[in-house]
Every structure is written in C-alpha cells, then in structure tokens.
Amino acid sequence: MTYTVDGSLPSTMGSLGRRQNVIIVGMGAVGTVLGLLLKANSNCHVTAVCRSNYEAAKSAGIRVVSNVFGDTMFKPDTVVRSSEDAAGLRSYDFVVLTTKVLPNLIDQSELIAPVVGKGSVIVVVQNGLQGEAPLRARFPGNLVLPTVIYVLAARKSANTVEHKNLVRFYIGPDSAPSDKAPSPTVMAPAKQFVEFLKGPNVEAVATPSIQGIKWFKMVWNGTFNPISVLSGLNDTYAMTHHPQVYKLLVSVARELWATGEAVTGQPMATVNGVTDAESYIQASMEYHFQPSMLQDYLAGRPMEIDALVKQPLELARKHNVPTPHLETVYCLITMVQDSHRPQSQSSSVAP
Ligand SMILES: CC(C)(CO)C(=O)C(=O)O
C-alpha cells in the first residue's frame, strides 16, 4: 500500500491487504528500539540498514537490554549494508530515518534516495527542528512526517542497546498552527504508523500539530545535551543536583521556551505536568541519564550541535528573543567539538 501527498489513498486503506514494507535507515539506539517494536507487529516487514552492526544484526540480531521489554533480540526481517543494497529488494511503504542530524557530514536525502519510491512515506525520527526541510525539497512527491521520540536508550556495543525507560512517540504533518487542519488523508499514514508501534508500555500518538511538541522537546535537548558535555561529562542527575549548573539549566531552558513561543506564536505545548521551564528541568531530577550528545562525545562521534543549539539560536536571533546563556553555551560547545576530533565520520551515522 502506498500513500501520496495529494491524499489519493488506495481503497485498501485501513484494512492492510499485505504486510507493509518498512525500512529503517540508521541502526543506532533509537533505530533499534523502533525496529524491535515494528518487528513485533505482524503487519510489518522490517528491513534494517546496518553499518558497523551489520554482522551482528544479520546473524543473531541486535540485543536489547530493556527495563521495559526485558532482555531480548531484535532480528530484522532483512538486513542490508546500505540503502543501495535495499533498493532492488522491494518497494518501501515507510522509510524511517533515524540517523543523527549532521548537515555538514551527512546528506540525509542522499542516504535514503535509493529506497524512496513513488508513494513512500518518509518518517523522520530525529532531534531538532529542521531535518525535514531538505527531504521535502528532494522528494516533493512524498509525504514527509516529522516525529518526536522520547526513548532513554544508548548503544553499548555493536550488538547491544541498553534501553532504560520510556517510549513516547508523536508523529504528524508539519502544519503551522495557523494552517487549516491537515486533511484526514495526510493524517492516515501517521495514524497507521502509530498502530504499528502501539503495544504495552509504548505511548504513540498521531497529532495534527507536531511543531509545538517538537519545540517542547527542543527545550530539553538544547539545554541538557550541550550542558552535559560542558559541565564536565555529567548525567541529568548530576547536573540538576549541582546548584550552579541547575541555575544555568533553568536559564537556558527559559530562553528556549521563549524562543519556541515566539517562533510558533503559541504557548508552549506541555506534557506530563510540566508547566514552565523550571518544572521541565526538575522533571529530570530523578533520572541518571546521559543525553545523546554526551553519549556521542564519549564515543568520539560528532555532536548534533547544529540541530540542537545553532538552529534554535538562529531562530531566537531572528525573532529578537534574548538568549545570552544559549549564546555562551553555543560558543563553548563549538570549541569543544573543534578540539575533540571525532574518531570517524562513519561512526556518526547511527545515533
Ligand atoms: C530526550 C532524550 C533524552 C531521549 O529521547 C533525547 O532526546 C536525547 O538524549 O537526545
């Protein structure tokens, strides 16, 4: 079954006539946890593009040690080394992009181009705000769906992912709040993807207004991610329990919160009892979690500085929102990146 941007859906919509072909590009921690959930759904045939973990995925599968799902294996239906290798095998209903956002190193549209066919829906599972723009430009005939994912997971080795907590997933078209509601036919693929993921301990929601939710997550990422590295390689627990760093976290979060409201023209969309920037910081006080930027730094991979710090900062400048703390954080984290040479570019592809 395929979907088109203009909304012309095949008549089988809703009653799946055949298994849906889903390909995941980027088999890091997030891609692996998503793959595990999709594979559990008998309506999906899951192809995984694996690089450093190709051998492991192909033989026994990738081990997921999860506080939620137990100690289990993710064994994709098909494992390939590249999108090129996947291209001739079948046509893909859903192309799920779970790579890091590193515009200077990875051309994401190039990465998925071989597997994007007529009617493929592109599902972008990435941090940041603007990852979809180049994909829309390259694939104007395909529906590109942004998502927001909360999953506390980390890749521990080529064949093991540790999943501590949470799978909360939002997906929906990228309409601005002032736009008219997205047509049901554009929402349909989002709803279908949600159905694939649904299961015990997974919260998956199709929403007509993803931008606000993206900004809400941006506040977390733009604050905790760089400061975890700058504060001396600390997890959420250590950062939030250090009085000075706590104040810095709150200041940066407030600036990002104000930026999100200025850009969207809406009050910040909030989740799970968080009402303001400070309560957002406090909500992480119980967790010992290393933000993905710290994981990348420790593994010698490039950090998502553009997507998580530079882009919101540029939007703050454009909307005249004062962001002195974020400016400082950006300045320092770029210097850390420049003096901390990533070991390899290829290791950067999977989150
Ligand atoms: C919110 C969180 C921790 C997990 O999804 C994340 O986005 C990150 O570490 O970058």
Short mmCIF file of C-alpha atoms and ligand atoms in Angstrom, two decimals:
data_model
loop_
_atom_site.label_atom_id
_atom_site.label_comp_id
_atom_site.label_asym_id
_atom_site.label_seq_id
_atom_site.Cartn_x
_atom_site.Cartn_y
_atom_site.Cartn_z
CA MET A 1 0.00 0.00 0.00
CA THR A 2 1.28 3.46 -0.80
CA TYR A 3 0.26 6.99 0.11
CA THR A 4 0.53 10.18 -1.81
CA VAL A 5 0.87 13.75 -0.66
CA ASP A 6 -2.20 14.79 -2.57
CA GLY A 7 -4.19 12.40 -0.47
CA SER A 8 -5.18 9.88 -3.10
CA LEU A 9 -5.25 6.77 -0.98
CA PRO A 10 -5.71 3.27 -2.22
CA SER A 11 -9.02 1.68 -1.38
CA THR A 12 -7.39 -0.87 0.91
CA MET A 13 -6.53 1.86 3.44
CA GLY A 14 -7.42 0.76 6.93
CA SER A 15 -7.56 -2.93 6.11
CA LEU A 16 -3.99 -3.84 5.31
CA GLY A 17 -4.00 -6.01 2.24
CA ARG A 18 -0.41 -7.07 2.70
CA ARG A 19 2.48 -6.59 5.10
CA GLN A 20 3.84 -3.10 4.97
CA ASN A 21 7.46 -2.72 3.99
CA VAL A 22 9.27 -0.55 6.47
CA ILE A 23 12.94 0.27 6.10
CA ILE A 24 14.93 1.82 8.95
CA VAL A 25 17.99 3.82 7.96
CA GLY A 26 20.25 4.32 10.98
CA MET A 27 20.51 1.37 13.32
CA GLY A 28 21.69 3.10 16.49
CA ALA A 29 19.85 3.00 19.81
CA VAL A 30 16.70 4.77 18.59
CA GLY A 31 16.53 2.82 15.32
CA THR A 32 16.97 -0.46 17.17
CA VAL A 33 14.22 0.19 19.73
CA LEU A 34 11.85 1.31 16.96
CA GLY A 35 12.79 -1.75 14.91
CA LEU A 36 12.02 -4.00 17.85
CA LEU A 37 8.53 -2.50 18.16
CA LEU A 38 7.81 -2.61 14.43
CA LYS A 39 9.04 -6.19 14.16
CA ALA A 40 6.60 -7.20 16.88
CA ASN A 41 3.77 -6.15 14.58
CA SER A 42 2.88 -8.88 12.14
CA ASN A 43 1.75 -6.27 9.61
CA CYS A 44 5.31 -5.04 9.10
CA HIS A 45 8.24 -6.43 7.19
CA VAL A 46 11.25 -4.66 8.67
CA THR A 47 14.41 -4.02 6.66
CA ALA A 48 17.34 -2.57 8.62
CA VAL A 49 20.24 -0.68 7.08
CA CYS A 50 23.16 -1.53 9.35
CA ARG A 51 26.73 -0.43 9.09
CA SER A 52 29.04 -1.31 11.96
CA ASN A 53 26.47 -3.76 13.38
CA TYR A 54 25.70 -5.49 10.07
CA GLU A 55 27.26 -8.83 11.04
CA ALA A 56 25.57 -8.91 14.44
CA ALA A 57 22.17 -7.93 13.04
CA LYS A 58 22.44 -10.48 10.25
CA SER A 59 23.42 -13.42 12.43
CA ALA A 60 21.81 -13.39 15.87
CA GLY A 61 20.26 -9.91 15.78
CA ILE A 62 20.84 -6.88 17.98
CA ARG A 63 20.40 -7.46 21.69
CA VAL A 64 18.15 -5.02 23.53
CA VAL A 65 18.52 -5.00 27.29
CA SER A 66 15.47 -3.08 28.39
CA ASN A 67 13.96 -2.22 31.75
CA VAL A 68 10.64 -2.17 29.92
CA PHE A 69 10.77 -5.01 27.36
CA GLY A 70 13.24 -7.31 29.10
CA ASP A 71 16.39 -8.84 27.65
CA THR A 72 15.50 -9.56 24.06
CA MET A 73 16.80 -9.68 20.48
CA PHE A 74 15.82 -7.50 17.56
CA LYS A 75 16.15 -9.60 14.44
CA PRO A 76 15.15 -7.60 11.35
CA ASP A 77 13.40 -9.49 8.56
CA THR A 78 16.04 -8.24 6.15
CA VAL A 79 19.46 -6.77 6.91
CA VAL A 80 21.42 -4.74 4.38
CA ARG A 81 24.59 -2.66 4.49
CA SER A 82 23.26 0.34 2.58
CA SER A 83 20.15 1.83 1.03
CA GLU A 84 21.60 0.94 -2.37
CA ASP A 85 21.62 -2.72 -1.34
CA ALA A 86 18.00 -2.43 -0.20
CA ALA A 87 16.78 -0.65 -3.31
CA GLY A 88 16.12 -3.60 -5.59
CA LEU A 89 14.64 -5.89 -2.95
CA ARG A 90 11.15 -4.42 -2.64
CA SER A 91 9.32 -1.11 -2.66
CA TYR A 92 9.04 0.59 0.71
CA ASP A 93 5.83 1.93 2.17
CA PHE A 94 7.62 3.66 5.05
CA VAL A 95 11.22 4.92 5.01
CA VAL A 96 12.19 5.63 8.62
CA LEU A 97 15.20 7.89 9.03
CA THR A 98 16.88 7.51 12.41
CA THR A 99 20.34 8.89 11.70
CA LYS A 100 21.89 11.80 13.55
CA VAL A 101 21.31 15.28 12.16
CA LEU A 102 24.78 16.32 11.00
CA PRO A 103 24.24 18.59 8.00
CA ASN A 104 27.97 19.15 7.45
CA LEU A 105 28.72 15.43 7.34
CA ILE A 106 25.63 13.59 6.16
CA ASP A 107 23.39 14.39 3.24
CA GLN A 108 20.30 12.65 4.56
CA SER A 109 18.35 12.93 1.36
CA GLU A 110 21.19 11.17 -0.47
CA LEU A 111 21.25 8.47 2.18
CA ILE A 112 17.63 7.46 1.67
CA ALA A 113 17.25 8.36 -2.03
CA PRO A 114 17.67 4.76 -3.30
CA VAL A 115 14.76 3.49 -1.20
CA VAL A 116 12.29 6.35 -1.61
CA GLY A 117 9.82 5.29 -4.26
CA LYS A 118 6.57 6.67 -5.56
CA GLY A 119 4.28 6.79 -2.55
CA SER A 120 6.87 6.02 0.13
CA VAL A 121 6.10 7.90 3.34
CA ILE A 122 9.27 9.32 4.90
CA VAL A 123 9.20 9.20 8.71
CA VAL A 124 11.85 11.42 10.26
CA VAL A 125 12.83 10.27 13.76
CA GLN A 126 15.43 12.82 14.69
CA ASN A 127 16.16 15.52 17.23
CA GLY A 128 15.93 19.16 16.23
CA LEU A 129 13.55 21.28 14.21
CA GLN A 130 14.59 21.42 10.60
CA GLY A 131 15.64 17.93 9.49
CA GLU A 132 12.61 17.59 7.22
CA ALA A 133 13.27 20.64 5.03
CA PRO A 134 15.96 19.10 2.77
CA LEU A 135 13.89 15.94 2.45
CA ARG A 136 10.83 17.86 1.31
CA ALA A 137 12.98 19.69 -1.22
CA ARG A 138 14.44 16.47 -2.62
CA PHE A 139 11.25 14.38 -2.55
CA PRO A 140 8.42 16.82 -3.32
CA GLY A 141 6.06 13.99 -4.28
CA ASN A 142 6.41 12.12 -1.00
CA LEU A 143 4.79 12.72 2.33
CA VAL A 144 7.43 13.63 4.93
CA LEU A 145 6.25 13.12 8.51
CA PRO A 146 8.16 14.64 11.42
CA THR A 147 8.14 12.85 14.75
CA VAL A 148 9.20 13.40 18.32
CA ILE A 149 10.53 10.47 20.29
CA TYR A 150 11.39 10.10 23.95
CA VAL A 151 13.39 6.97 24.49
CA LEU A 152 16.11 6.61 27.10
CA ALA A 153 18.40 4.29 25.20
CA ALA A 154 22.09 4.01 24.44
CA ARG A 155 24.18 1.81 22.21
CA LYS A 156 26.59 -0.12 24.40
CA SER A 157 28.39 -2.08 21.67
CA ALA A 158 27.92 -3.08 18.03
CA ASN A 159 25.33 -5.65 19.01
CA THR A 160 23.84 -4.34 22.26
CA VAL A 161 21.49 -1.49 23.03
CA GLU A 162 20.52 -0.60 26.57
CA HIS A 163 17.01 0.76 26.97
CA LYS A 164 16.37 2.28 30.36
CA ASN A 165 12.96 3.76 30.13
CA LEU A 166 10.20 5.36 28.07
CA VAL A 167 8.96 5.02 24.58
CA ARG A 168 6.85 8.03 23.86
CA PHE A 169 6.32 8.78 20.21
CA TYR A 170 4.48 11.54 18.37
CA ILE A 171 4.01 11.76 14.63
CA GLY A 172 2.12 14.13 12.40
CA PRO A 173 2.21 16.52 9.49
CA ASP A 174 4.22 19.68 9.85
CA SER A 175 1.46 22.24 9.53
CA ALA A 176 1.87 25.61 11.20
CA PRO A 177 -0.74 26.36 13.88
CA SER A 178 -2.40 28.95 11.67
CA ASP A 179 -2.84 26.43 8.85
CA LYS A 180 -6.13 24.75 8.42
CA ALA A 181 -6.30 21.28 9.93
CA PRO A 182 -4.42 18.68 7.91
CA SER A 183 -6.60 16.57 5.69
CA PRO A 184 -7.59 13.16 7.03
CA THR A 185 -5.70 11.57 4.15
CA VAL A 186 -2.47 13.18 5.31
CA MET A 187 -3.18 12.06 8.88
CA ALA A 188 -3.92 8.50 7.78
CA PRO A 189 -0.33 7.34 7.31
CA ALA A 190 0.60 8.93 10.65
CA LYS A 191 -2.20 7.01 12.32
CA GLN A 192 -1.18 3.84 10.62
CA PHE A 193 2.42 4.18 11.80
CA VAL A 194 1.12 4.70 15.32
CA GLU A 195 -0.86 1.47 15.02
CA PHE A 196 2.35 -0.35 14.08
CA LEU A 197 4.07 0.85 17.24
CA LYS A 198 1.29 0.53 19.76
CA GLY A 199 1.73 -2.05 22.44
CA PRO A 200 2.20 -2.41 26.17
CA ASN A 201 4.47 0.31 27.58
CA VAL A 202 4.50 2.33 24.35
CA GLU A 203 2.72 5.63 24.07
CA ALA A 204 2.30 6.51 20.41
CA VAL A 205 0.18 9.43 19.24
CA ALA A 206 -0.71 10.83 15.82
CA THR A 207 -1.08 14.58 16.15
CA PRO A 208 -2.12 17.32 13.72
CA SER A 209 0.23 19.81 15.44
CA ILE A 210 3.69 18.35 15.83
CA GLN A 211 5.58 21.67 15.75
CA GLY A 212 4.66 22.58 19.33
CA ILE A 213 5.70 19.13 20.55
CA LYS A 214 8.96 19.42 18.65
CA TRP A 215 9.66 22.71 20.37
CA PHE A 216 8.85 21.24 23.75
CA LYS A 217 11.47 18.56 23.21
CA MET A 218 13.86 21.14 21.76
CA VAL A 219 13.84 22.93 25.12
CA TRP A 220 15.10 19.72 26.76
CA ASN A 221 17.65 18.88 24.09
CA GLY A 222 19.02 22.41 23.68
CA THR A 223 19.56 22.60 27.42
CA PHE A 224 20.64 19.21 28.74
CA ASN A 225 22.54 17.96 25.70
CA PRO A 226 25.27 20.63 25.43
CA ILE A 227 25.47 21.28 29.17
CA SER A 228 26.06 17.58 29.88
CA VAL A 229 29.29 17.88 27.89
CA LEU A 230 30.25 21.40 29.01
CA SER A 231 29.68 20.70 32.70
CA GLY A 232 32.34 18.00 32.66
CA LEU A 233 30.53 14.95 31.27
CA ASN A 234 27.60 14.69 33.64
CA ASP A 235 24.28 12.90 33.54
CA THR A 236 20.89 14.50 34.24
CA TYR A 237 21.03 13.62 37.92
CA ALA A 238 24.44 15.20 38.49
CA MET A 239 23.60 18.33 36.51
CA THR A 240 20.28 19.01 38.20
CA HIS A 241 21.73 18.45 41.68
CA HIS A 242 24.58 20.91 41.23
CA PRO A 243 23.28 24.32 42.39
CA GLN A 244 25.13 26.45 39.82
CA VAL A 245 24.55 24.11 36.92
CA TYR A 246 20.91 23.82 37.92
CA LYS A 247 20.59 27.62 37.56
CA LEU A 248 22.24 27.53 34.17
CA LEU A 249 19.91 24.74 33.01
CA VAL A 250 16.89 26.77 34.06
CA SER A 251 18.20 29.92 32.34
CA VAL A 252 18.87 28.16 29.04
CA ALA A 253 15.55 26.32 29.20
CA ARG A 254 13.72 29.63 29.76
CA GLU A 255 15.40 31.15 26.72
CA LEU A 256 14.47 28.19 24.54
CA TRP A 257 10.95 28.16 25.92
CA ALA A 258 10.53 31.85 24.99
CA THR A 259 12.02 31.18 21.56
CA GLY A 260 9.62 28.32 20.91
CA GLU A 261 6.67 30.51 21.82
CA ALA A 262 7.93 33.38 19.64
CA VAL A 263 8.51 31.10 16.64
CA THR A 264 5.25 29.14 16.85
CA GLY A 265 3.16 32.07 18.05
CA GLN A 266 1.60 29.70 20.59
CA PRO A 267 2.05 28.98 24.27
CA MET A 268 4.49 26.08 24.67
CA ALA A 269 2.82 22.70 24.27
CA THR A 270 3.40 20.90 27.52
CA VAL A 271 3.42 17.26 28.51
CA ASN A 272 3.19 15.33 31.78
CA GLY A 273 2.58 18.11 34.27
CA VAL A 274 5.39 20.37 33.08
CA THR A 275 4.12 23.94 33.20
CA ASP A 276 7.22 26.05 32.74
CA ALA A 277 10.93 25.84 32.02
CA GLU A 278 11.95 25.25 35.63
CA SER A 279 9.48 22.43 36.23
CA TYR A 280 10.79 20.89 33.00
CA ILE A 281 14.31 20.83 34.43
CA GLN A 282 13.02 19.44 37.70
CA ALA A 283 11.21 16.62 35.88
CA SER A 284 14.62 15.13 35.01
CA MET A 285 16.00 15.24 38.57
CA GLU A 286 15.19 11.61 39.30
CA TYR A 287 16.94 10.19 36.24
CA HIS A 288 20.54 9.19 35.75
CA PHE A 289 20.53 9.68 32.02
CA GLN A 290 23.29 10.65 29.65
CA PRO A 291 21.85 12.88 26.91
CA SER A 292 22.67 11.69 23.41
CA MET A 293 25.20 14.49 22.89
CA LEU A 294 27.20 13.22 25.85
CA GLN A 295 26.98 9.67 24.52
CA ASP A 296 28.28 10.91 21.17
CA TYR A 297 31.09 12.86 22.77
CA LEU A 298 32.19 9.88 24.85
CA ALA A 299 32.08 7.58 21.82
CA GLY A 300 34.16 10.01 19.74
CA ARG A 301 31.28 10.78 17.39
CA PRO A 302 30.35 14.26 16.13
CA MET A 303 27.72 16.02 18.22
CA GLU A 304 24.41 17.38 16.90
CA ILE A 305 25.36 20.98 17.62
CA ASP A 306 23.71 22.49 14.55
CA ALA A 307 20.36 20.84 15.14
CA LEU A 308 20.22 21.22 18.90
CA VAL A 309 21.93 24.54 19.59
CA LYS A 310 22.75 26.55 16.48
CA GLN A 311 19.36 26.32 14.76
CA PRO A 312 17.25 27.36 17.76
CA LEU A 313 19.76 30.12 18.45
CA GLU A 314 19.40 31.44 14.91
CA LEU A 315 15.63 31.38 15.29
CA ALA A 316 15.91 33.27 18.59
CA ARG A 317 18.01 35.97 16.88
CA LYS A 318 15.51 36.17 14.02
CA HIS A 319 12.62 36.61 16.46
CA ASN A 320 14.54 39.02 18.73
CA VAL A 321 14.40 36.75 21.76
CA PRO A 322 17.34 37.49 24.10
CA THR A 323 19.36 34.30 24.62
CA PRO A 324 22.65 35.28 26.35
CA HIS A 325 23.05 31.91 28.09
CA LEU A 326 22.37 29.91 24.96
CA GLU A 327 24.84 32.09 23.02
CA THR A 328 27.53 31.23 25.56
CA VAL A 329 26.66 27.55 25.50
CA TYR A 330 26.88 27.56 21.71
CA CYS A 331 30.21 29.31 21.71
CA LEU A 332 31.72 26.83 24.18
CA ILE A 333 30.29 23.66 22.69
CA THR A 334 31.61 24.52 19.22
CA MET A 335 35.08 24.91 20.68
CA VAL A 336 34.77 21.56 22.45
CA GLN A 337 33.75 19.99 19.17
CA ASP A 338 36.61 21.62 17.30
CA SER A 339 39.19 20.40 19.77
CA HIS A 340 37.64 16.94 20.13
CA ARG A 341 38.12 15.32 16.76
CA PRO A 342 35.56 12.61 16.12
CA GLN A 343 37.26 9.26 15.53
CA SER A 344 35.43 8.62 12.30
CA GLN A 345 32.63 10.02 10.25
CA SER A 346 31.09 6.65 9.63
CA SER A 347 30.51 6.08 13.31
CA SER A 348 28.37 9.19 13.26
CA VAL A 349 25.67 7.81 11.05
CA ALA A 350 23.82 5.84 13.67
CA PRO A 351 22.61 7.61 16.81
C1 LIG B 1 15.03 13.13 25.44
C2 LIG B 1 16.20 12.22 25.12
C3 LIG B 1 16.98 12.05 26.36
C4 LIG B 1 15.68 10.84 24.79
O1 LIG B 1 14.84 10.71 23.78
C5 LIG B 1 16.99 12.79 23.97
O2 LIG B 1 16.39 13.24 23.03
C6 LIG B 1 18.47 12.86 23.86
O3 LIG B 1 19.20 12.32 24.68
O4 LIG B 1 18.96 13.49 22.91
#
